[in-house]
XYZ file of C-alpha atoms in Angstrom:
290
model
C -10.960 15.191 3.765
C -7.710 17.017 3.069
C -5.833 17.930 6.220
C -4.603 21.507 6.601
C -1.096 21.899 7.984
C -0.409 24.430 10.712
C 3.079 25.675 9.939
C 3.797 27.114 13.372
C 2.818 23.895 15.188
C 5.064 21.434 16.999
C 4.527 18.203 18.910
C 6.264 16.963 22.023
C 6.019 13.301 23.002
C 7.314 12.144 26.362
C 7.472 8.967 28.445
C 8.891 8.414 31.912
C 8.136 6.977 35.332
C 4.982 8.553 36.735
C 5.727 11.159 39.399
C 4.272 14.426 40.652
C 4.962 17.633 38.779
C 5.578 16.393 35.236
C 2.600 18.094 33.603
C 3.152 21.329 35.511
C 6.865 21.441 34.671
C 6.390 20.721 30.979
C 3.492 23.158 30.632
C 5.352 25.908 32.477
C 8.450 25.336 30.339
C 6.475 25.647 27.111
C 4.683 28.745 28.418
C 8.029 30.378 29.179
C 9.131 29.688 25.593
C 6.068 31.454 24.211
C 4.150 28.297 23.285
C 0.384 28.102 23.127
C -0.731 24.546 23.957
C -3.608 23.575 21.671
C -3.962 19.903 22.627
C -2.644 17.719 25.415
C -3.163 13.982 25.971
C -1.733 11.928 28.789
C -1.909 8.423 30.195
C -0.483 6.635 33.211
C -0.254 2.871 33.559
C -0.379 3.375 37.326
C -0.078 6.657 39.283
C 1.860 4.730 41.927
C 5.092 3.719 40.224
C 3.708 3.240 36.708
C 4.755 4.730 33.382
C 3.549 8.130 32.230
C 2.990 9.104 28.598
C 2.118 12.501 27.149
C 1.604 14.080 23.753
C 1.372 17.864 23.483
C 0.639 19.967 20.409
C 1.562 23.617 20.653
C 1.934 26.678 18.436
C 4.943 28.969 18.384
C 5.262 32.423 16.906
C 8.740 33.224 15.525
C 8.725 29.493 14.942
C 12.264 28.702 13.805
C 13.951 30.569 16.647
C 11.636 29.345 19.402
C 11.481 25.743 18.156
C 15.279 25.655 18.297
C 15.182 27.064 21.830
C 12.731 24.400 22.983
C 14.918 21.725 21.410
C 18.064 23.004 23.138
C 16.606 23.711 26.575
C 14.090 20.911 27.152
C 16.842 18.358 27.967
C 17.198 20.009 31.396
C 13.559 19.197 32.179
C 13.963 15.734 30.690
C 17.005 14.962 32.817
C 15.264 16.074 36.002
C 12.308 13.722 35.481
C 14.098 10.958 33.565
C 12.052 11.654 30.444
C 12.477 10.021 27.071
C 11.236 12.567 24.563
C 10.806 13.469 20.932
C 10.105 16.885 19.415
C 8.503 17.125 15.971
C 7.753 20.063 13.703
C 4.672 20.086 11.489
C 6.740 21.969 8.926
C 8.711 18.792 8.253
C 6.834 16.326 6.043
C 7.853 12.743 6.718
C 9.138 10.615 3.852
C 7.598 7.163 3.534
C 8.816 4.228 1.457
C 6.546 1.328 0.624
C 7.645 -2.266 0.143
C 5.252 -4.363 -1.968
C 5.097 -7.748 -3.681
C 2.160 -8.656 -5.940
C -1.018 -7.725 -4.061
C -2.102 -4.142 -4.711
C -4.986 -3.376 -2.334
C -2.947 -1.834 0.502
C -0.688 -0.001 -1.931
C -3.649 1.510 -3.797
C -5.385 2.550 -0.577
C -2.347 4.456 0.644
C -1.672 6.002 -2.756
C -5.276 7.169 -3.008
C -5.220 8.702 0.475
C -1.880 10.351 -0.277
C -3.080 11.841 -3.574
C -6.317 13.085 -1.965
C -4.339 14.836 0.770
C -5.521 12.621 3.620
C -1.971 11.483 4.365
C 0.440 14.353 4.926
C 3.495 12.478 3.722
C 5.937 12.250 0.834
C 6.286 8.932 -1.019
C 9.521 9.154 -3.008
C 9.953 5.443 -3.671
C 8.291 2.024 -3.772
C 10.485 -1.081 -3.578
C 9.295 -4.484 -4.726
C 10.572 -8.018 -5.176
C 8.293 -8.335 -8.232
C 7.637 -6.194 -11.304
C 3.838 -6.577 -11.179
C 2.981 -3.190 -9.635
C 5.454 -1.005 -11.522
C 2.878 0.574 -13.882
C 0.535 1.457 -11.010
C 3.283 3.090 -8.956
C 4.819 5.015 -11.842
C 1.388 6.310 -12.894
C 1.459 8.261 -9.607
C 4.834 9.757 -10.483
C 6.650 7.700 -7.848
C 9.949 5.898 -8.441
C 9.629 2.103 -8.560
C 12.637 -0.089 -7.833
C 12.634 -3.819 -8.507
C 14.903 -5.721 -6.120
C 14.474 -9.492 -6.499
C 14.946 -11.558 -3.351
C 16.039 -15.161 -3.004
C 17.703 -17.110 -0.237
C 21.041 -16.598 -1.942
C 20.582 -12.873 -2.680
C 18.692 -11.755 0.436
C 21.640 -10.020 2.088
C 22.546 -8.075 -1.050
C 18.867 -7.247 -1.723
C 18.518 -5.700 1.733
C 21.770 -3.787 1.284
C 20.484 -2.416 -2.034
C 17.170 -1.448 -0.426
C 18.948 0.224 2.493
C 21.064 2.219 0.065
C 17.936 3.464 -1.720
C 16.318 4.417 1.576
C 19.363 6.493 2.469
C 19.413 8.137 -0.954
C 15.768 9.161 -0.588
C 16.182 10.194 3.092
C 13.321 7.909 4.138
C 11.855 8.381 7.632
C 9.752 5.224 7.829
C 8.698 2.165 5.832
C 5.318 0.561 5.203
C 5.157 -3.098 4.252
C 2.052 -2.977 2.069
C 1.704 -6.754 1.736
C 5.425 -7.302 1.205
C 5.880 -11.055 1.327
C 9.440 -11.226 2.612
C 10.842 -11.472 6.132
C 13.300 -8.703 6.975
C 16.573 -9.513 8.690
C 17.253 -8.468 12.317
C 19.911 -5.984 11.177
C 17.530 -4.291 8.756
C 14.744 -4.115 11.365
C 17.124 -2.678 13.952
C 18.129 0.134 11.596
C 14.474 1.241 11.418
C 13.327 0.381 14.932
C 9.662 1.304 15.420
C 9.685 2.817 11.943
C 8.519 -0.185 9.903
C 4.757 -0.772 9.799
C 3.357 -4.131 8.674
C -0.154 -5.479 8.073
C -1.367 -9.050 8.331
C -4.613 -10.923 8.734
C -5.681 -11.588 12.306
C -6.216 -15.324 11.914
C -2.783 -15.792 13.451
C -1.854 -17.919 15.284
C -4.883 -20.127 14.578
C -4.391 -20.475 10.806
C -0.670 -20.353 10.112
C 0.866 -20.813 6.673
C -0.636 -20.948 3.205
C -4.342 -20.529 2.404
C -5.466 -19.071 5.760
C -8.821 -18.030 4.268
C -9.506 -21.587 3.103
C -8.709 -22.854 6.594
C -10.907 -20.152 8.121
C -13.757 -21.045 5.763
C -13.502 -24.692 6.734
C -13.734 -23.722 10.410
C -16.710 -21.439 9.783
C -15.172 -18.307 11.265
C -17.525 -15.437 12.061
C -15.008 -12.573 12.242
C -12.420 -11.401 9.715
C -9.667 -9.219 11.124
C -6.412 -7.421 10.350
C -3.575 -6.143 12.520
C -1.187 -3.275 11.786
C 1.955 -3.289 13.901
C 5.554 -2.210 14.119
C 7.973 -4.824 12.862
C 10.269 -6.596 15.318
C 12.379 -9.716 15.050
C 9.478 -11.745 16.459
C 7.493 -12.422 13.303
C 4.081 -10.672 13.329
C 4.371 -10.065 17.093
C 5.512 -6.440 17.179
C 3.704 -3.614 19.038
C 0.151 -3.377 17.697
C -0.900 0.031 16.382
C -4.394 -0.739 15.056
C -6.783 -3.631 14.449
C -10.000 -3.878 12.455
C -12.665 -6.583 12.289
C -15.625 -7.384 10.062
C -18.408 -9.853 10.871
C -19.051 -12.581 8.296
C -21.442 -15.523 8.129
C -22.039 -18.926 6.531
C -22.955 -17.329 3.187
C -19.344 -16.191 2.665
C -17.267 -18.528 0.525
C -13.465 -18.503 0.493
C -13.301 -15.717 -2.096
C -15.760 -13.576 -0.121
C -13.558 -13.999 2.939
C -10.511 -12.883 0.964
C -12.354 -9.758 -0.213
C -13.447 -8.974 3.335
C -9.879 -9.551 4.499
C -8.475 -7.113 1.975
C -10.979 -4.480 3.077
C -10.068 -4.699 6.768
C -6.352 -4.769 5.929
C -6.668 -1.510 3.983
C -8.525 0.216 6.800
C -6.239 -0.919 9.612
C -3.048 -0.122 7.716
C -4.213 3.332 6.598
C -5.129 4.295 10.168
C -1.813 3.059 11.521
C 0.109 5.020 8.889
C -1.895 8.177 9.569
C -1.301 7.937 13.324
C 2.417 7.349 12.813
C 2.675 10.336 10.471
C 0.950 12.549 13.028
C 3.126 11.339 15.924
C 0.216 9.823 17.815
C 1.957 6.567 18.728
C 4.298 5.932 21.658
C 5.930 2.521 22.070
C 6.582 0.997 25.489
C 8.050 -2.504 25.601
C 5.865 -4.506 23.182
C 2.801 -2.290 23.448
C 1.718 1.047 22.052
C -0.078 4.033 23.491
C -2.067 5.621 20.666
C -3.463 9.105 21.297
C -6.060 9.041 18.494
């Protein structure tokens, strides 16, 4: 279902130590700036000395002027409570780049959802270390850039990719089955803005042919995990997971098909929630107001 944008809507995301008066102060501040709060979600890890998280959606008339006022004056509230915060406007459409290799199922799922209007995002560019998916990407009118990667060329390949991302003013990256490990410097430059997907057999079935290993063990659940990328391989903050029950009738190929299906679902949800500013990261965990 195509999502309708509300052009006078903004989102405020905050995190801080839990303490009395946060909700009242933030709500009163927004009221004074002429905001109409349409949705508010909050969570505390522990009311006694824990962490507090909040996501507020609100509408503003005379949007440009009042949004700017909120942006300029909220730091006083933030300083008083020690708040880390982020203000987003629904008028700004995020720009997403996808990194791919040879597998197309996650790429196609996101492209389909984007074309149908389910993902309110721009996709200016797809970057790949193989040429295999060029025709698919270009059929959607999206620029495809082939950047081969080897041990010897990895540093230059990442520099070339980073240059493209700057040229296209990319806000975040999705690794749609991109089979390369990103360097710490590259990850740091997009902290909590790179989303990856992998099967959830880890750490039980590490390495090549995980579905063959899973078949030989007679697994009963197929899963996938979407997460933000960190320097700890496949151990970043988890955004979404999906599982599908299987049985002894599934052969290795059936397991692969099931795996692709759960990967598509988990990744698409994670991307949607990131686009709509529903994810807050704390240490190596996420709070997802979905």
